[in-house]
């Protein structure tokens, strides 16, 4: 007998929001599984940030229901609800009069966690985000760079170990180099791999890099919900197709895996001792790995060579 399907971490049903005669969210229904990262994507003004803020009641919807771990969020006081949900915003929102360590430990303190436990948790998170507490813990937010402040904001969202984290354009205010570095730390942080996350971005490649599924909005309505590969290759409408068209080649690099291009790779290659890349690696990730060195790899469990040239030729052939 198959095991029962676990309930979703987040369930939204028939959600609506209006400002006067303007409909911002129009009868939205969707679920987010435990441990899943759902990215909200769409043009400016489509309702994605409003939707995110209804999830922790920073904005109260006009209709519909939101259930977090099976409980209607309206059954909790807003401040209690928010303390149990991590929240990261573009402007970081660190309290300027508190030190880095005090900012990170703020929510555990409000929840009554023992000070020693909070201090240990704060130190561990800062270390994992490349901000050693001995150096950064006593600094004020004004003494941090943008990338450092964003890392502190992420540590603060994780400090109380919430099961759900909401992120509103978390990397949007950073320059491209810092943005890439913080996003890499975000992807590689073990703390996040078991979290349920809902993330708003306007950056399409970023959405494809981080999402398990993408919810594409336009004019307050869901246009398509599914894995990035599905939205790119099986668009549900002309709007969905047009939305990704300008960046299609770069997005194909992110959704095409080494398994997809294996039939187009050469059949022989380097010595078995060469470093390997798994079949699930995207072409984009493989190119980045080759750029970081060594400049030649092999496909896992094979002797098939992987160089920049062989990857790009095979990728082109796979697209027809």
Short mmCIF file of C-alpha atoms in Angstrom, two decimals:
data_model
loop_
_atom_site.label_atom_id
_atom_site.label_comp_id
_atom_site.label_asym_id
_atom_site.label_seq_id
_atom_site.Cartn_x
_atom_site.Cartn_y
_atom_site.Cartn_z
CA UNK A 1 0.00 0.00 0.00
CA UNK A 2 1.58 3.34 -1.03
CA UNK A 3 2.43 5.85 1.68
CA UNK A 4 -0.06 8.72 1.97
CA UNK A 5 0.92 11.94 0.22
CA UNK A 6 2.06 14.50 2.80
CA UNK A 7 -0.04 17.66 2.99
CA UNK A 8 1.42 20.76 1.32
CA UNK A 9 3.39 23.21 3.42
CA UNK A 10 1.35 26.03 1.91
CA UNK A 11 -2.11 25.97 0.32
CA UNK A 12 -3.71 29.03 -1.29
CA UNK A 13 -7.34 28.83 -2.46
CA UNK A 14 -9.34 31.43 -4.41
CA UNK A 15 -7.22 34.33 -3.15
CA UNK A 16 -8.38 37.80 -4.18
CA UNK A 17 -7.21 41.33 -3.47
CA UNK A 18 -8.65 44.61 -4.74
CA UNK A 19 -7.77 48.25 -4.32
CA UNK A 20 -10.95 50.07 -5.20
CA UNK A 21 -12.04 48.90 -8.64
CA UNK A 22 -8.60 47.51 -9.49
CA UNK A 23 -8.20 43.74 -9.10
CA UNK A 24 -4.64 42.94 -7.96
CA UNK A 25 -5.05 39.22 -7.26
CA UNK A 26 -7.80 37.43 -9.16
CA UNK A 27 -8.95 34.08 -7.71
CA UNK A 28 -5.50 32.48 -7.24
CA UNK A 29 -5.21 28.85 -6.13
CA UNK A 30 -1.99 26.82 -5.79
CA UNK A 31 0.00 24.67 -3.37
CA UNK A 32 3.67 24.57 -2.33
CA UNK A 33 5.09 21.25 -1.21
CA UNK A 34 7.28 20.90 1.85
CA UNK A 35 10.90 21.66 0.90
CA UNK A 36 9.93 23.18 -2.46
CA UNK A 37 11.13 26.52 -3.82
CA UNK A 38 8.37 28.34 -5.70
CA UNK A 39 9.39 31.47 -7.61
CA UNK A 40 6.80 34.17 -8.35
CA UNK A 41 7.59 35.74 -11.70
CA UNK A 42 5.88 38.20 -14.00
CA UNK A 43 5.96 41.76 -15.37
CA UNK A 44 5.96 44.78 -13.07
CA UNK A 45 2.57 45.32 -11.47
CA UNK A 46 1.40 41.74 -12.02
CA UNK A 47 0.73 41.18 -8.28
CA UNK A 48 3.68 38.99 -7.26
CA UNK A 49 4.83 41.11 -4.28
CA UNK A 50 1.23 41.61 -3.14
CA UNK A 51 0.75 37.85 -3.28
CA UNK A 52 3.90 37.24 -1.24
CA UNK A 53 2.82 39.72 1.43
CA UNK A 54 -0.59 38.11 1.84
CA UNK A 55 1.14 34.89 2.90
CA UNK A 56 2.37 36.44 6.17
CA UNK A 57 -0.51 38.94 6.43
CA UNK A 58 1.50 42.05 5.75
CA UNK A 59 -1.38 42.57 3.32
CA UNK A 60 -4.82 41.19 4.16
CA UNK A 61 -6.63 39.61 1.20
CA UNK A 62 -10.25 40.39 0.42
CA UNK A 63 -11.21 36.76 -0.14
CA UNK A 64 -9.93 33.20 -0.22
CA UNK A 65 -7.87 31.18 2.23
CA UNK A 66 -4.19 30.65 3.01
CA UNK A 67 -3.17 27.57 4.99
CA UNK A 68 0.30 27.15 6.46
CA UNK A 69 0.99 23.56 7.51
CA UNK A 70 -2.75 22.91 7.46
CA UNK A 71 -3.71 25.91 9.62
CA UNK A 72 -5.54 28.97 8.32
CA UNK A 73 -3.18 31.90 8.82
CA UNK A 74 -6.11 34.03 10.02
CA UNK A 75 -6.37 31.81 13.09
CA UNK A 76 -3.08 33.28 14.37
CA UNK A 77 -2.24 36.78 15.48
CA UNK A 78 -0.25 38.46 12.68
CA UNK A 79 2.84 39.04 14.84
CA UNK A 80 2.85 35.41 16.01
CA UNK A 81 2.47 34.19 12.43
CA UNK A 82 5.35 36.36 11.20
CA UNK A 83 7.72 35.16 13.90
CA UNK A 84 7.24 31.65 12.55
CA UNK A 85 7.97 32.61 8.93
CA UNK A 86 11.35 33.76 7.66
CA UNK A 87 11.22 36.99 5.64
CA UNK A 88 13.97 38.48 3.47
CA UNK A 89 13.50 41.70 1.53
CA UNK A 90 15.52 43.65 -1.02
CA UNK A 91 16.20 46.52 1.37
CA UNK A 92 17.35 43.99 4.04
CA UNK A 93 15.55 45.88 6.85
CA UNK A 94 18.21 45.44 9.53
CA UNK A 95 17.62 47.52 12.64
CA UNK A 96 20.34 50.21 12.47
CA UNK A 97 20.87 50.53 16.24
CA UNK A 98 21.44 46.79 16.76
CA UNK A 99 24.65 44.93 15.99
CA UNK A 100 24.83 42.17 13.42
CA UNK A 101 24.60 39.52 16.14
CA UNK A 102 21.65 41.28 17.79
CA UNK A 103 19.82 41.55 14.45
CA UNK A 104 20.29 37.85 13.73
CA UNK A 105 19.19 36.83 17.23
CA UNK A 106 16.16 39.13 17.34
CA UNK A 107 13.40 36.63 16.45
CA UNK A 108 14.72 33.77 18.61
CA UNK A 109 14.79 36.26 21.49
CA UNK A 110 11.20 37.29 20.85
CA UNK A 111 10.26 33.61 20.86
CA UNK A 112 11.86 33.13 24.26
CA UNK A 113 14.77 30.95 23.17
CA UNK A 114 17.61 30.62 25.72
CA UNK A 115 20.29 33.28 25.13
CA UNK A 116 23.09 30.70 24.91
CA UNK A 117 21.17 28.76 22.26
CA UNK A 118 20.50 31.96 20.30
CA UNK A 119 24.17 32.99 20.48
CA UNK A 120 25.31 29.59 19.24
CA UNK A 121 22.79 29.63 16.42
CA UNK A 122 23.82 33.17 15.41
CA UNK A 123 27.51 32.27 15.36
CA UNK A 124 26.90 29.13 13.29
CA UNK A 125 24.77 30.95 10.69
CA UNK A 126 27.20 33.82 10.30
CA UNK A 127 30.07 31.36 9.80
CA UNK A 128 28.14 29.50 7.11
CA UNK A 129 27.46 32.77 5.31
CA UNK A 130 31.14 33.78 5.38
CA UNK A 131 30.67 36.44 8.07
CA UNK A 132 32.68 35.18 11.07
CA UNK A 133 30.97 36.35 14.25
CA UNK A 134 34.30 37.33 15.83
CA UNK A 135 34.80 39.89 13.06
CA UNK A 136 31.26 40.91 12.08
CA UNK A 137 29.05 40.17 15.08
CA UNK A 138 29.70 43.48 16.84
CA UNK A 139 29.40 45.67 13.74
CA UNK A 140 26.40 47.89 13.02
CA UNK A 141 24.51 47.55 9.71
CA UNK A 142 25.95 50.86 8.45
CA UNK A 143 29.42 49.28 8.58
CA UNK A 144 28.48 46.49 6.15
CA UNK A 145 28.61 46.30 2.38
CA UNK A 146 25.42 45.54 0.48
CA UNK A 147 26.32 41.90 0.03
CA UNK A 148 27.26 41.51 3.69
CA UNK A 149 24.00 43.12 4.81
CA UNK A 150 21.99 40.79 2.57
CA UNK A 151 23.76 37.78 4.08
CA UNK A 152 22.91 39.08 7.57
CA UNK A 153 19.29 39.46 6.48
CA UNK A 154 19.27 35.85 5.33
CA UNK A 155 20.83 34.71 8.62
CA UNK A 156 18.15 36.61 10.53
CA UNK A 157 15.40 34.92 8.51
CA UNK A 158 16.89 31.51 9.34
CA UNK A 159 17.75 32.14 12.98
CA UNK A 160 14.52 30.75 14.47
CA UNK A 161 14.62 27.78 12.05
CA UNK A 162 11.23 28.55 10.43
CA UNK A 163 9.78 25.92 8.09
CA UNK A 164 8.74 28.54 5.49
CA UNK A 165 10.76 31.47 4.16
CA UNK A 166 9.44 34.32 2.02
CA UNK A 167 11.92 36.29 -0.09
CA UNK A 168 11.02 39.52 -1.88
CA UNK A 169 13.64 40.43 -4.52
CA UNK A 170 16.38 39.36 -2.05
CA UNK A 171 19.25 40.05 -4.47
CA UNK A 172 17.74 42.93 -6.42
CA UNK A 173 19.70 45.79 -4.85
CA UNK A 174 23.12 44.19 -5.37
CA UNK A 175 25.60 44.78 -8.19
CA UNK A 176 25.94 41.85 -10.62
CA UNK A 177 29.17 40.43 -9.16
CA UNK A 178 27.97 40.62 -5.55
CA UNK A 179 24.55 39.34 -6.59
CA UNK A 180 26.10 36.24 -8.16
CA UNK A 181 28.23 35.57 -5.07
CA UNK A 182 25.34 35.94 -2.60
CA UNK A 183 23.08 33.84 -4.81
CA UNK A 184 25.74 31.12 -4.92
CA UNK A 185 25.95 31.14 -1.11
CA UNK A 186 22.15 31.00 -1.01
CA UNK A 187 22.03 27.92 -3.25
CA UNK A 188 24.75 26.10 -1.35
CA UNK A 189 23.51 26.77 2.19
CA UNK A 190 22.52 23.48 3.80
CA UNK A 191 20.04 25.32 6.04
CA UNK A 192 17.88 26.11 3.00
CA UNK A 193 17.70 22.66 1.46
CA UNK A 194 14.90 21.50 3.75
CA UNK A 195 12.98 24.79 3.77
CA UNK A 196 9.82 25.67 1.89
CA UNK A 197 10.50 28.93 0.08
CA UNK A 198 8.45 31.40 -1.94
CA UNK A 199 10.64 33.91 -3.76
CA UNK A 200 9.76 36.97 -5.82
CA UNK A 201 12.12 38.08 -8.56
CA UNK A 202 12.00 40.00 -11.84
CA UNK A 203 15.23 38.31 -12.99
CA UNK A 204 14.25 35.44 -15.31
CA UNK A 205 17.62 33.58 -15.32
CA UNK A 206 17.64 33.84 -11.53
CA UNK A 207 14.18 32.29 -11.41
CA UNK A 208 15.34 29.40 -13.61
CA UNK A 209 18.41 28.92 -11.44
CA UNK A 210 16.60 28.80 -8.10
CA UNK A 211 13.09 27.48 -8.73
CA UNK A 212 11.69 23.99 -8.42
CA UNK A 213 8.56 25.49 -9.95
CA UNK A 214 7.68 28.92 -11.33
CA UNK A 215 4.31 30.63 -10.90
CA UNK A 216 4.02 33.12 -13.76
CA UNK A 217 1.55 35.94 -13.12
CA UNK A 218 0.05 38.60 -15.34
CA UNK A 219 -2.62 41.10 -14.33
CA UNK A 220 -3.21 39.22 -11.10
CA UNK A 221 -3.92 35.86 -12.74
CA UNK A 222 -1.84 32.69 -12.94
CA UNK A 223 -0.68 32.22 -16.52
CA UNK A 224 1.21 28.98 -15.89
CA UNK A 225 2.59 27.03 -12.94
CA UNK A 226 5.23 24.36 -13.39
CA UNK A 227 8.94 23.50 -13.55
CA UNK A 228 11.10 26.00 -15.48
CA UNK A 229 11.69 23.50 -18.27
CA UNK A 230 7.95 23.08 -18.77
CA UNK A 231 7.24 26.82 -18.97
CA UNK A 232 10.02 27.26 -21.51
CA UNK A 233 9.26 24.26 -23.74
CA UNK A 234 5.52 23.82 -23.22
CA UNK A 235 4.14 27.35 -22.81
CA UNK A 236 0.45 27.41 -21.96
CA UNK A 237 -0.25 30.57 -23.98
CA UNK A 238 1.23 33.17 -26.27
CA UNK A 239 1.91 35.38 -23.25
CA UNK A 240 4.04 32.68 -21.61
CA UNK A 241 5.97 32.07 -24.83
CA UNK A 242 6.62 35.78 -25.39
CA UNK A 243 7.64 36.34 -21.77
CA UNK A 244 10.67 34.05 -22.14
CA UNK A 245 11.45 34.59 -25.82
CA UNK A 246 14.12 37.32 -25.45
CA UNK A 247 16.25 35.15 -23.14
CA UNK A 248 15.42 31.78 -24.62
CA UNK A 249 18.96 30.63 -25.50
CA UNK A 250 20.36 31.38 -22.06
CA UNK A 251 17.38 29.71 -20.43
CA UNK A 252 17.81 26.61 -22.60
CA UNK A 253 21.35 26.31 -21.24
CA UNK A 254 19.83 26.19 -17.74
CA UNK A 255 17.14 23.59 -18.44
CA UNK A 256 19.16 21.31 -20.75
CA UNK A 257 21.04 18.65 -18.78
CA UNK A 258 24.03 16.51 -19.66
CA UNK A 259 21.59 13.60 -19.93
CA UNK A 260 19.77 15.52 -22.69
CA UNK A 261 22.92 16.07 -24.75
CA UNK A 262 24.61 12.71 -24.04
CA UNK A 263 23.55 11.23 -27.42
CA UNK A 264 25.36 14.11 -29.16
CA UNK A 265 28.65 13.83 -27.22
CA UNK A 266 31.73 11.97 -28.53
CA UNK A 267 31.90 8.31 -27.54
CA UNK A 268 35.49 8.19 -26.22
CA UNK A 269 37.42 10.45 -23.95
CA UNK A 270 39.86 11.08 -21.13
CA UNK A 271 41.40 8.69 -18.64
CA UNK A 272 38.99 7.39 -15.98
CA UNK A 273 40.74 9.51 -13.35
CA UNK A 274 39.41 12.73 -14.89
CA UNK A 275 36.93 14.66 -12.68
CA UNK A 276 33.30 13.86 -13.42
CA UNK A 277 30.00 15.70 -13.72
CA UNK A 278 26.66 13.94 -13.06
CA UNK A 279 24.02 13.53 -15.74
CA UNK A 280 21.69 15.90 -13.87
CA UNK A 281 24.11 18.84 -14.30
CA UNK A 282 22.76 21.56 -16.56
CA UNK A 283 24.84 22.70 -19.52
CA UNK A 284 25.09 26.11 -17.86
CA UNK A 285 26.46 24.57 -14.67
CA UNK A 286 28.85 22.36 -16.62
CA UNK A 287 30.27 25.33 -18.53
CA UNK A 288 30.78 27.16 -15.23
CA UNK A 289 32.56 24.13 -13.75
CA UNK A 290 34.86 23.92 -16.76
CA UNK A 291 35.65 27.63 -16.50
CA UNK A 292 36.57 27.18 -12.84
CA UNK A 293 38.96 24.32 -13.77
CA UNK A 294 40.08 21.79 -14.65
CA UNK A 295 39.21 22.55 -18.26
CA UNK A 296 38.33 18.97 -19.10
CA UNK A 297 35.89 16.64 -17.32
CA UNK A 298 34.09 13.43 -18.15
CA UNK A 299 30.50 12.40 -17.89
CA UNK A 300 29.86 10.39 -14.72
CA UNK A 301 30.27 6.61 -15.12
CA UNK A 302 31.56 7.01 -18.69
CA UNK A 303 34.72 7.98 -20.56
CA UNK A 304 32.86 10.64 -22.55
CA UNK A 305 34.91 13.89 -22.63
CA UNK A 306 33.43 17.17 -21.52
CA UNK A 307 35.13 20.30 -22.76
CA UNK A 308 33.64 23.68 -23.55
CA UNK A 309 33.73 22.85 -27.26
CA UNK A 310 32.15 19.39 -26.96
CA UNK A 311 29.43 20.75 -24.68
CA UNK A 312 28.48 23.63 -26.96
CA UNK A 313 28.50 21.47 -30.10
CA UNK A 314 26.34 18.81 -28.44
CA UNK A 315 24.01 21.46 -27.00
CA UNK A 316 23.51 23.01 -30.44
CA UNK A 317 22.77 19.62 -31.98
CA UNK A 318 20.28 18.79 -29.23
CA UNK A 319 18.29 21.90 -30.12
CA UNK A 320 18.10 20.77 -33.72
#
